[in-house]
Short mmCIF file of C-alpha atoms in Angstrom, two decimals:
data_model
loop_
_atom_site.label_atom_id
_atom_site.label_comp_id
_atom_site.label_asym_id
_atom_site.label_seq_id
_atom_site.Cartn_x
_atom_site.Cartn_y
_atom_site.Cartn_z
CA MET A 1 34.75 4.80 15.32
CA ARG A 2 33.17 8.00 14.18
CA THR A 3 29.57 8.58 13.34
CA TYR A 4 28.01 11.51 11.55
CA ARG A 5 24.44 12.57 11.23
CA LYS A 6 22.71 15.27 9.34
CA GLU A 7 19.14 16.22 8.63
CA LEU A 8 18.38 17.64 5.24
CA TRP A 9 15.31 19.77 4.62
CA LEU A 10 13.76 20.11 1.22
CA ASN A 11 11.01 22.36 -0.02
CA LEU A 12 9.09 21.53 -3.14
CA SER A 13 6.45 23.68 -4.76
CA THR A 14 4.69 20.73 -6.36
CA ARG A 15 2.69 17.88 -4.94
CA ARG A 16 5.08 15.31 -6.33
CA GLY A 17 8.65 15.70 -7.37
CA PHE A 18 12.06 14.14 -7.76
CA VAL A 19 15.16 15.61 -6.24
CA ASN A 20 18.71 14.48 -6.90
CA LEU A 21 20.29 14.27 -3.47
CA THR A 22 23.67 13.01 -4.58
CA PRO A 23 25.47 16.38 -4.33
CA GLN A 24 24.16 16.92 -0.81
CA VAL A 25 25.08 13.43 0.29
CA GLU A 26 28.55 13.80 -1.19
CA ALA A 27 28.97 17.11 0.66
CA CYS A 28 28.00 15.34 3.87
CA LEU A 29 30.55 12.64 3.17
CA ARG A 30 33.27 15.25 2.76
CA GLU A 31 32.16 17.09 5.88
CA SER A 32 32.17 13.93 7.95
CA GLY A 33 35.72 13.04 7.01
CA ILE A 34 34.75 9.37 7.05
CA ARG A 35 36.31 7.35 4.29
CA ASP A 36 35.32 3.78 4.92
CA GLY A 37 31.85 3.18 6.20
CA MET A 38 28.24 2.94 5.37
CA VAL A 39 25.57 5.54 4.75
CA LEU A 40 21.96 5.24 5.67
CA VAL A 41 19.79 7.77 3.87
CA ASN A 42 16.15 7.59 4.81
CA ALA A 43 13.11 9.74 4.42
CA MET A 44 11.78 11.12 7.67
CA HIS A 45 8.36 11.52 6.15
CA ILE A 46 6.15 8.51 5.52
CA THR A 47 4.95 9.62 2.11
CA ALA A 48 8.48 10.23 0.80
CA SER A 49 10.98 7.75 -0.61
CA VAL A 50 14.72 7.69 -0.96
CA PHE A 51 15.90 5.48 -3.78
CA ILE A 52 18.73 5.08 -6.24
CA ASN A 53 18.01 5.12 -9.91
CA ASP A 54 18.64 7.03 -13.11
CA ASP A 55 18.38 10.81 -12.85
CA GLU A 56 16.74 11.10 -16.26
CA GLY A 57 13.66 13.23 -16.91
CA GLY A 58 11.88 10.69 -19.07
CA LEU A 59 12.25 8.03 -16.42
CA HIS A 60 10.93 10.38 -13.76
CA HIS A 61 7.89 10.95 -15.93
CA ASP A 62 7.52 7.19 -16.31
CA TYR A 63 7.78 6.62 -12.56
CA ASP A 64 5.19 9.28 -11.91
CA ALA A 65 2.68 7.91 -14.42
CA TRP A 66 3.31 4.33 -13.33
CA LEU A 67 2.82 5.05 -9.65
CA GLU A 68 -0.34 7.00 -10.43
CA GLY A 69 -1.60 3.94 -12.30
CA LEU A 70 -0.78 1.60 -9.42
CA ALA A 71 -2.26 3.85 -6.75
CA PRO A 72 -4.40 6.66 -8.22
CA HIS A 73 -4.75 9.84 -6.22
CA GLU A 74 -8.45 10.11 -7.07
CA PRO A 75 -11.21 9.50 -6.34
CA LEU A 76 -10.24 10.45 -2.82
CA ASP A 77 -12.96 8.30 -1.28
CA ARG A 78 -11.31 5.28 -2.82
CA TYR A 79 -9.20 5.18 0.33
CA GLN A 80 -10.37 4.84 3.92
CA HIS A 81 -7.28 6.68 5.10
CA ASN A 82 -8.62 9.85 3.53
CA ARG A 83 -11.54 9.80 5.97
CA THR A 84 -9.07 11.09 8.54
CA GLY A 85 -9.16 14.42 6.74
CA GLU A 86 -6.02 13.76 4.77
CA ASP A 87 -5.98 13.27 1.01
CA ASN A 88 -2.68 11.49 0.65
CA ALA A 89 -3.57 7.83 1.08
CA ASP A 90 -2.23 7.12 -2.39
CA ALA A 91 1.12 8.59 -1.39
CA HIS A 92 1.43 6.12 1.48
CA LEU A 93 1.00 3.33 -1.07
CA LYS A 94 3.37 4.82 -3.63
CA ARG A 95 6.03 5.20 -0.97
CA GLN A 96 5.99 1.43 -0.35
CA VAL A 97 6.73 0.75 -4.01
CA MET A 98 9.62 3.21 -4.15
CA GLY A 99 11.02 2.34 -0.74
CA ARG A 100 11.96 4.32 2.33
CA GLU A 101 15.71 4.14 2.57
CA VAL A 102 18.96 3.23 0.94
CA VAL A 103 22.06 1.83 2.56
CA VAL A 104 25.25 2.34 0.59
CA GLU A 105 28.88 1.87 1.27
CA THR A 106 30.98 5.00 1.62
CA PRO A 107 34.24 5.17 -0.16
CA GLN A 108 35.47 8.64 -0.85
CA THR A 109 33.15 8.89 -3.76
CA LEU A 110 29.81 7.21 -3.77
CA PRO A 111 30.03 3.81 -5.39
CA TRP A 112 27.69 4.40 -8.28
CA ALA A 113 29.55 7.57 -9.17
CA ARG A 114 32.61 5.49 -9.93
CA ASP A 115 30.84 3.41 -12.50
CA ALA A 116 30.95 5.25 -15.78
CA ARG A 117 28.16 3.14 -17.20
CA CYS A 118 25.89 3.97 -14.35
CA ARG A 119 24.12 7.29 -14.26
CA ALA A 120 22.24 6.33 -11.14
CA ARG A 121 21.68 9.05 -8.65
CA LEU A 122 20.19 9.10 -5.25
CA GLY A 123 16.68 10.37 -5.66
CA LEU A 124 13.76 11.46 -3.66
CA SER A 125 10.15 10.97 -4.50
CA LEU A 126 7.81 13.25 -2.69
CA GLU A 127 4.09 13.33 -2.42
CA ALA A 128 3.00 16.23 -0.28
CA ARG A 129 -0.43 17.20 0.82
CA ARG A 130 0.72 20.70 0.20
CA ALA A 131 4.09 21.99 -0.88
CA GLY A 132 5.81 21.25 2.35
CA CYS A 133 8.99 20.81 4.18
CA TYR A 134 10.56 17.40 4.24
CA ARG A 135 13.32 16.07 6.31
CA LEU A 136 15.76 13.49 5.16
CA LYS A 137 17.95 11.85 7.64
CA LEU A 138 21.43 11.04 6.54
CA GLU A 139 23.55 8.96 8.77
CA ARG A 140 26.93 7.66 7.98
CA ILE A 141 28.36 5.25 10.41
CA LEU A 142 31.42 3.14 10.84
CA GLU A 143 34.83 4.29 9.86
CA ARG A 144 37.61 1.80 9.49
CA ARG A 145 40.81 2.91 11.14
CA ASP A 146 43.44 2.17 8.57
CA MET B 1 36.80 -3.58 13.53
CA ARG B 2 37.30 -5.32 10.26
CA THR B 3 35.52 -4.63 7.03
CA TYR B 4 35.38 -6.70 3.90
CA ARG B 5 34.26 -5.85 0.41
CA LYS B 6 33.87 -7.81 -2.73
CA GLU B 7 32.41 -7.19 -6.12
CA LEU B 8 30.67 -10.08 -7.79
CA TRP B 9 30.19 -10.20 -11.53
CA LEU B 10 27.45 -12.20 -13.15
CA ASN B 11 26.77 -13.01 -16.76
CA LEU B 12 23.36 -14.03 -17.92
CA SER B 13 22.41 -15.10 -21.40
CA THR B 14 18.81 -14.02 -21.03
CA ARG B 15 17.17 -10.66 -20.73
CA ARG B 16 15.75 -11.47 -17.34
CA GLY B 17 16.84 -14.05 -14.86
CA PHE B 18 17.13 -15.11 -11.25
CA VAL B 19 20.40 -16.12 -9.68
CA ASN B 20 20.81 -17.66 -6.26
CA LEU B 21 23.65 -15.72 -4.71
CA THR B 22 23.62 -17.45 -1.34
CA PRO B 23 26.60 -19.74 -2.03
CA GLN B 24 28.71 -16.80 -3.19
CA VAL B 25 27.75 -14.69 -0.23
CA GLU B 26 28.49 -17.54 2.15
CA ALA B 27 31.89 -17.99 0.54
CA CYS B 28 32.56 -14.29 1.05
CA LEU B 29 31.58 -14.64 4.70
CA ARG B 30 34.06 -17.45 5.15
CA GLU B 31 36.78 -15.55 3.32
CA SER B 32 36.24 -12.47 5.44
CA GLY B 33 36.62 -14.31 8.70
CA ILE B 34 34.02 -12.04 10.24
CA ARG B 35 31.64 -13.79 12.57
CA ASP B 36 29.49 -11.08 14.07
CA GLY B 37 28.47 -8.27 11.80
CA MET B 38 26.20 -7.15 9.08
CA VAL B 39 26.19 -7.70 5.34
CA LEU B 40 25.05 -5.23 2.77
CA VAL B 41 24.43 -6.83 -0.60
CA ASN B 42 23.35 -4.41 -3.25
CA ALA B 43 23.06 -4.38 -6.99
CA MET B 44 25.51 -2.05 -8.71
CA HIS B 45 23.22 -1.83 -11.71
CA ILE B 46 20.04 0.18 -11.57
CA THR B 47 17.90 -2.35 -13.38
CA ALA B 48 18.92 -5.21 -11.10
CA SER B 49 17.58 -6.17 -7.70
CA VAL B 50 18.93 -8.10 -4.77
CA PHE B 51 16.24 -9.62 -2.63
CA ILE B 52 15.59 -12.52 -0.30
CA ASN B 53 12.84 -14.94 -1.10
CA ASP B 54 12.13 -18.54 -1.98
CA ASP B 55 14.47 -20.11 -4.55
CA GLU B 56 11.65 -22.02 -6.21
CA GLY B 57 11.17 -22.19 -9.97
CA GLY B 58 7.43 -21.72 -9.89
CA LEU B 59 7.75 -18.60 -7.80
CA HIS B 60 10.38 -17.18 -10.13
CA HIS B 61 7.93 -17.70 -12.98
CA ASP B 62 5.26 -15.95 -10.93
CA TYR B 63 7.53 -13.02 -10.16
CA ASP B 64 8.43 -12.67 -13.80
CA ALA B 65 4.83 -12.74 -15.03
CA TRP B 66 3.66 -10.43 -12.26
CA LEU B 67 6.36 -7.84 -12.88
CA GLU B 68 5.63 -7.96 -16.59
CA GLY B 69 1.99 -7.25 -15.76
CA LEU B 70 2.86 -4.33 -13.49
CA ALA B 71 5.35 -2.80 -15.91
CA PRO B 72 5.14 -4.30 -19.41
CA HIS B 73 8.25 -4.25 -21.56
CA GLU B 74 6.24 -3.34 -24.66
CA PRO B 75 5.14 -1.25 -26.39
CA LEU B 76 8.49 0.45 -26.02
CA ASP B 77 7.03 3.87 -26.71
CA ARG B 78 4.90 3.51 -23.62
CA TYR B 79 7.86 4.94 -21.72
CA GLN B 80 9.54 8.29 -22.22
CA HIS B 81 12.79 6.85 -20.89
CA ASN B 82 13.07 4.74 -24.02
CA ARG B 83 13.38 7.88 -26.12
CA THR B 84 16.95 8.05 -24.85
CA GLY B 85 17.75 5.10 -27.10
CA GLU B 86 17.39 2.55 -24.35
CA ASP B 87 14.61 -0.01 -24.25
CA ASN B 88 14.73 -0.91 -20.58
CA ALA B 89 12.40 1.63 -18.95
CA ASP B 90 10.25 -1.21 -17.66
CA ALA B 91 13.26 -2.70 -15.93
CA HIS B 92 13.82 0.51 -13.97
CA LEU B 93 10.25 0.19 -12.71
CA LYS B 94 10.48 -3.51 -11.94
CA ARG B 95 13.62 -2.93 -9.95
CA GLN B 96 11.76 -0.58 -7.60
CA VAL B 97 9.23 -3.30 -6.80
CA MET B 98 11.87 -5.92 -6.11
CA GLY B 99 14.24 -3.60 -4.28
CA ARG B 100 17.90 -2.75 -4.61
CA GLU B 101 19.59 -4.17 -1.56
CA VAL B 102 19.37 -6.40 1.43
CA VAL B 103 20.96 -5.89 4.81
CA VAL B 104 21.35 -9.04 6.86
CA GLU B 105 23.11 -9.95 10.04
CA THR B 106 26.12 -12.21 9.73
CA PRO B 107 26.46 -15.08 12.06
CA GLN B 108 28.64 -17.86 10.79
CA THR B 109 25.82 -19.09 8.68
CA LEU B 110 23.36 -16.72 7.15
CA PRO B 111 20.32 -16.32 9.35
CA TRP B 112 17.72 -17.71 7.04
CA ALA B 113 19.82 -20.79 6.42
CA ARG B 114 19.39 -21.70 10.07
CA ASP B 115 15.65 -21.80 9.81
CA ALA B 116 14.65 -25.18 8.52
CA ARG B 117 11.21 -23.95 7.59
CA CYS B 118 12.61 -21.22 5.45
CA ARG B 119 13.90 -22.00 2.01
CA ALA B 120 14.60 -18.37 1.33
CA ARG B 121 17.67 -17.61 -0.67
CA LEU B 122 19.30 -14.42 -1.65
CA GLY B 123 18.24 -13.77 -5.19
CA LEU B 124 18.98 -11.50 -8.04
CA SER B 125 16.57 -10.25 -10.58
CA LEU B 126 18.14 -8.98 -13.73
CA GLU B 127 16.78 -7.14 -16.68
CA ALA B 128 19.46 -6.57 -19.22
CA ARG B 129 19.27 -4.72 -22.46
CA ARG B 130 21.48 -7.45 -23.74
CA ALA B 131 22.99 -10.41 -21.97
CA GLY B 132 25.47 -8.44 -20.02
CA CYS B 133 27.79 -8.26 -17.15
CA TYR B 134 26.46 -7.15 -13.83
CA ARG B 135 28.24 -6.21 -10.73
CA LEU B 136 26.96 -6.86 -7.29
CA LYS B 137 28.60 -5.24 -4.41
CA LEU B 138 28.87 -7.22 -1.25
CA GLU B 139 30.03 -5.51 1.83
CA ARG B 140 30.19 -6.99 5.24
CA ILE B 141 30.99 -4.63 7.98
CA LEU B 142 31.36 -4.61 11.68
CA GLU B 143 32.89 -7.42 13.59
CA ARG B 144 32.38 -7.68 17.27
CA ARG B 145 35.59 -8.42 19.16
CA ASP B 146 34.62 -11.14 21.55
CA MET C 1 31.44 -1.74 20.33
CA ARG C 2 28.41 -3.53 21.59
CA THR C 3 25.90 -5.46 19.59
CA TYR C 4 22.52 -6.70 20.60
CA ARG C 5 20.22 -9.20 18.99
CA LYS C 6 16.77 -10.40 19.72
CA GLU C 7 14.24 -12.57 18.01
CA LEU C 8 10.63 -11.60 18.36
CA TRP C 9 7.84 -14.10 17.87
CA LEU C 10 4.37 -13.09 16.88
CA ASN C 11 1.18 -15.07 16.65
CA LEU C 12 -1.71 -13.88 14.57
CA SER C 13 -5.07 -15.52 14.28
CA THR C 14 -5.76 -14.12 10.84
CA ARG C 15 -4.24 -14.80 7.49
CA ARG C 16 -3.11 -11.23 7.08
CA GLY C 17 -2.56 -8.62 9.71
CA PHE C 18 -0.66 -5.55 10.78
CA VAL C 19 1.21 -5.36 14.05
CA ASN C 20 2.75 -2.25 15.53
CA LEU C 21 6.21 -3.33 16.62
CA THR C 22 7.38 0.02 17.88
CA PRO C 23 6.84 -0.70 21.59
CA GLN C 24 8.76 -3.96 21.32
CA VAL C 25 11.59 -2.37 19.41
CA GLU C 26 11.79 0.47 21.92
CA ALA C 27 11.92 -2.05 24.75
CA CYS C 28 14.79 -3.80 22.99
CA LEU C 29 16.58 -0.48 22.66
CA ARG C 30 16.27 0.14 26.38
CA GLU C 31 17.37 -3.40 27.19
CA SER C 32 20.41 -3.11 24.96
CA GLY C 33 21.64 0.05 26.62
CA ILE C 34 22.91 1.24 23.25
CA ARG C 35 22.36 4.92 22.63
CA ASP C 36 24.06 5.66 19.35
CA GLY C 37 23.78 3.06 16.67
CA MET C 38 21.68 1.52 14.03
CA VAL C 39 18.84 -0.98 14.16
CA LEU C 40 18.12 -3.60 11.58
CA VAL C 41 14.63 -5.03 11.89
CA ASN C 42 13.87 -7.72 9.40
CA ALA C 43 11.26 -10.37 8.92
CA MET C 44 12.59 -13.89 9.25
CA HIS C 45 9.72 -15.20 7.19
CA ILE C 46 9.65 -14.66 3.46
CA THR C 47 5.97 -13.78 3.27
CA ALA C 48 6.21 -11.14 5.99
CA SER C 49 7.31 -7.53 5.74
CA VAL C 50 8.70 -5.02 8.16
CA PHE C 51 8.02 -1.46 7.15
CA ILE C 52 7.53 1.99 8.59
CA ASN C 53 4.34 3.84 7.93
CA ASP C 54 1.27 5.27 9.58
CA ASP C 55 -0.37 3.08 12.23
CA GLU C 56 -3.86 4.06 11.15
CA GLY C 57 -6.67 1.57 10.65
CA GLY C 58 -7.98 3.09 7.46
CA LEU C 59 -4.57 2.98 5.87
CA HIS C 60 -4.11 -0.64 6.89
CA HIS C 61 -7.40 -1.41 5.16
CA ASP C 62 -6.14 0.47 2.10
CA TYR C 63 -2.85 -1.44 2.07
CA ASP C 64 -4.69 -4.73 2.35
CA ALA C 65 -7.12 -3.97 -0.48
CA TRP C 66 -4.38 -2.51 -2.67
CA LEU C 67 -2.05 -5.47 -2.24
CA GLU C 68 -4.92 -7.85 -2.95
CA GLY C 69 -5.52 -5.93 -6.17
CA LEU C 70 -1.87 -6.07 -7.20
CA ALA C 71 -1.46 -9.76 -6.36
CA PRO C 72 -4.80 -11.51 -5.78
CA HIS C 73 -4.85 -14.54 -3.53
CA GLU C 74 -7.24 -16.36 -5.84
CA PRO C 75 -7.61 -18.19 -8.10
CA LEU C 76 -4.86 -20.26 -6.55
CA ASP C 77 -3.89 -21.81 -9.87
CA ARG C 78 -2.98 -18.36 -11.11
CA TYR C 79 0.43 -19.00 -9.61
CA GLN C 80 2.86 -21.81 -10.42
CA HIS C 81 4.29 -21.58 -6.91
CA ASN C 82 1.04 -22.99 -5.54
CA ARG C 83 1.69 -26.24 -7.41
CA THR C 84 4.17 -27.00 -4.65
CA GLY C 85 1.23 -27.56 -2.33
CA GLU C 86 1.37 -24.10 -0.83
CA ASP C 87 -1.32 -21.51 -1.39
CA ASN C 88 0.65 -18.40 -0.52
CA ALA C 89 2.25 -17.39 -3.81
CA ASP C 90 0.45 -14.06 -3.65
CA ALA C 91 2.03 -13.39 -0.25
CA HIS C 92 5.52 -13.78 -1.73
CA LEU C 93 4.60 -11.07 -4.23
CA LYS C 94 2.98 -8.78 -1.70
CA ARG C 95 6.04 -9.01 0.51
CA GLN C 96 8.21 -7.58 -2.28
CA VAL C 97 6.00 -4.49 -2.49
CA MET C 98 6.03 -3.89 1.24
CA GLY C 99 9.69 -4.74 1.73
CA ARG C 100 11.58 -7.08 4.02
CA GLU C 101 13.50 -4.88 6.40
CA VAL C 102 14.05 -1.44 7.81
CA VAL C 103 17.29 0.10 8.92
CA VAL C 104 16.92 2.99 11.31
CA GLU C 105 19.27 4.99 13.42
CA THR C 106 19.03 4.51 17.17
CA PRO C 107 19.04 7.51 19.37
CA GLN C 108 17.45 7.01 22.73
CA THR C 109 14.05 7.28 21.22
CA LEU C 110 13.36 6.10 17.73
CA PRO C 111 13.76 8.94 15.27
CA TRP C 112 10.23 9.08 13.97
CA ALA C 113 8.89 9.19 17.52
CA ARG C 114 10.58 12.54 17.95
CA ASP C 115 8.72 14.08 15.07
CA ALA C 116 5.37 15.25 16.33
CA ARG C 117 3.99 15.48 12.82
CA CYS C 118 4.84 11.92 12.09
CA ARG C 119 2.64 9.16 13.39
CA ALA C 120 4.68 6.54 11.61
CA ARG C 121 5.14 3.30 13.39
CA LEU C 122 7.13 0.27 12.61
CA GLY C 123 4.71 -2.21 11.18
CA LEU C 124 4.51 -5.77 10.17
CA SER C 125 2.49 -7.19 7.35
CA LEU C 126 1.85 -10.85 7.57
CA GLU C 127 0.37 -13.31 5.17
CA ALA C 128 0.23 -16.73 6.69
CA ARG C 129 -0.89 -19.97 5.19
CA ARG C 130 -2.41 -20.58 8.55
CA ALA C 131 -2.36 -18.51 11.70
CA GLY C 132 1.23 -19.15 12.49
CA CYS C 133 4.24 -18.18 14.39
CA TYR C 134 6.52 -15.60 12.89
CA ARG C 135 9.93 -14.58 13.86
CA LEU C 136 11.29 -11.13 13.50
CA LYS C 137 14.90 -10.56 13.90
CA LEU C 138 15.93 -7.35 15.53
CA GLU C 139 19.54 -6.44 15.55
CA ARG C 140 20.99 -3.25 16.78
CA ILE C 141 24.59 -2.77 16.10
CA LEU C 142 27.24 -0.18 16.57
CA GLU C 143 27.48 1.95 19.62
CA ARG C 144 29.55 5.06 19.59
CA ARG C 145 31.72 5.41 22.67
CA ASP C 146 31.25 9.00 23.67
#
């Protein structure tokens, strides 16, 4: 059994953003040489999410507006967490809605890429206190020996 | 190590619905012959969710009403995603609340089925543009050789 | 390949609460002797959540108030599920927001513990009908033989 692990770092210049990670994950899959297994992709930061959904700009706008409605960034004193000197309490809430991780099977191509009807892409939602550096942990485990 | 994979297809005649997948997953477990491992059950469609909770009609009604409150289907122009010609932007949002996948351990019987106090069943929440055909991917991996 | 499984029981005296499970999970990791694998930590109860986020009192207050806003406990007759004689319909909804399980990789120390910037801890959100007894299932699977 082989395992493979990689940390991805992302820099965004905006407080919130969406990044399509599918190409990077696919590159990791190729690099690992594993053909039958499972991938765990999780955000290393607790205000970031890894999720699978449509990589479509309108939807990203909708997610952003919706999350802001569910957990508004301001007023900052709405949240006790911000008394710690941080101003990202809302991002901790938004992250719970969008989720922390995805677990997907790993054929040679990612499963959703094989479905022509499905434009879903692995995405990342970030809410940074400042434009920062975020780590994603990718781990693919478990290769079947054919 | 053995692995097992199966795609399940479901047809619903309604726009939204809940399906108890536990019997199908249990049948897959039996078919696989794997006794000690892990199951990944994930929705192949990005407006569908796989989750574990109570298979109780009242609760399904509550979920449906609650999700509609959090992310109303109408007015359609509330969402930029619907400018693509689709009308299911709300379903992409609802899916994030309910989640995409579950990972469960795989004893001979599913774990929650052993707990008499727990009526939880694996469920599926669907939001279809039309009554459609949905694929669920079930993958059980990892058998311990006793 | 080794696998390891443990059920954790927790008693809380309050209807809702947050418990930092990281020390218990780390103890399980040590006990298992597994150094390269994956941990599945999931709530056995369908109104409980296992999630990873900041173990900070202000944030826990914010989560609690936010979830109560998204799915209020009262009035009880707001939910059809409560017609079954239970009064915890809201907890079934809250659990979907916070999630059921986490899957994390398992180096010798948990990954987020290695990141000095990250105070994230494995947490548990509970909503009990009464102060009860909750089971968490921890399963670590898959050890690489170096």
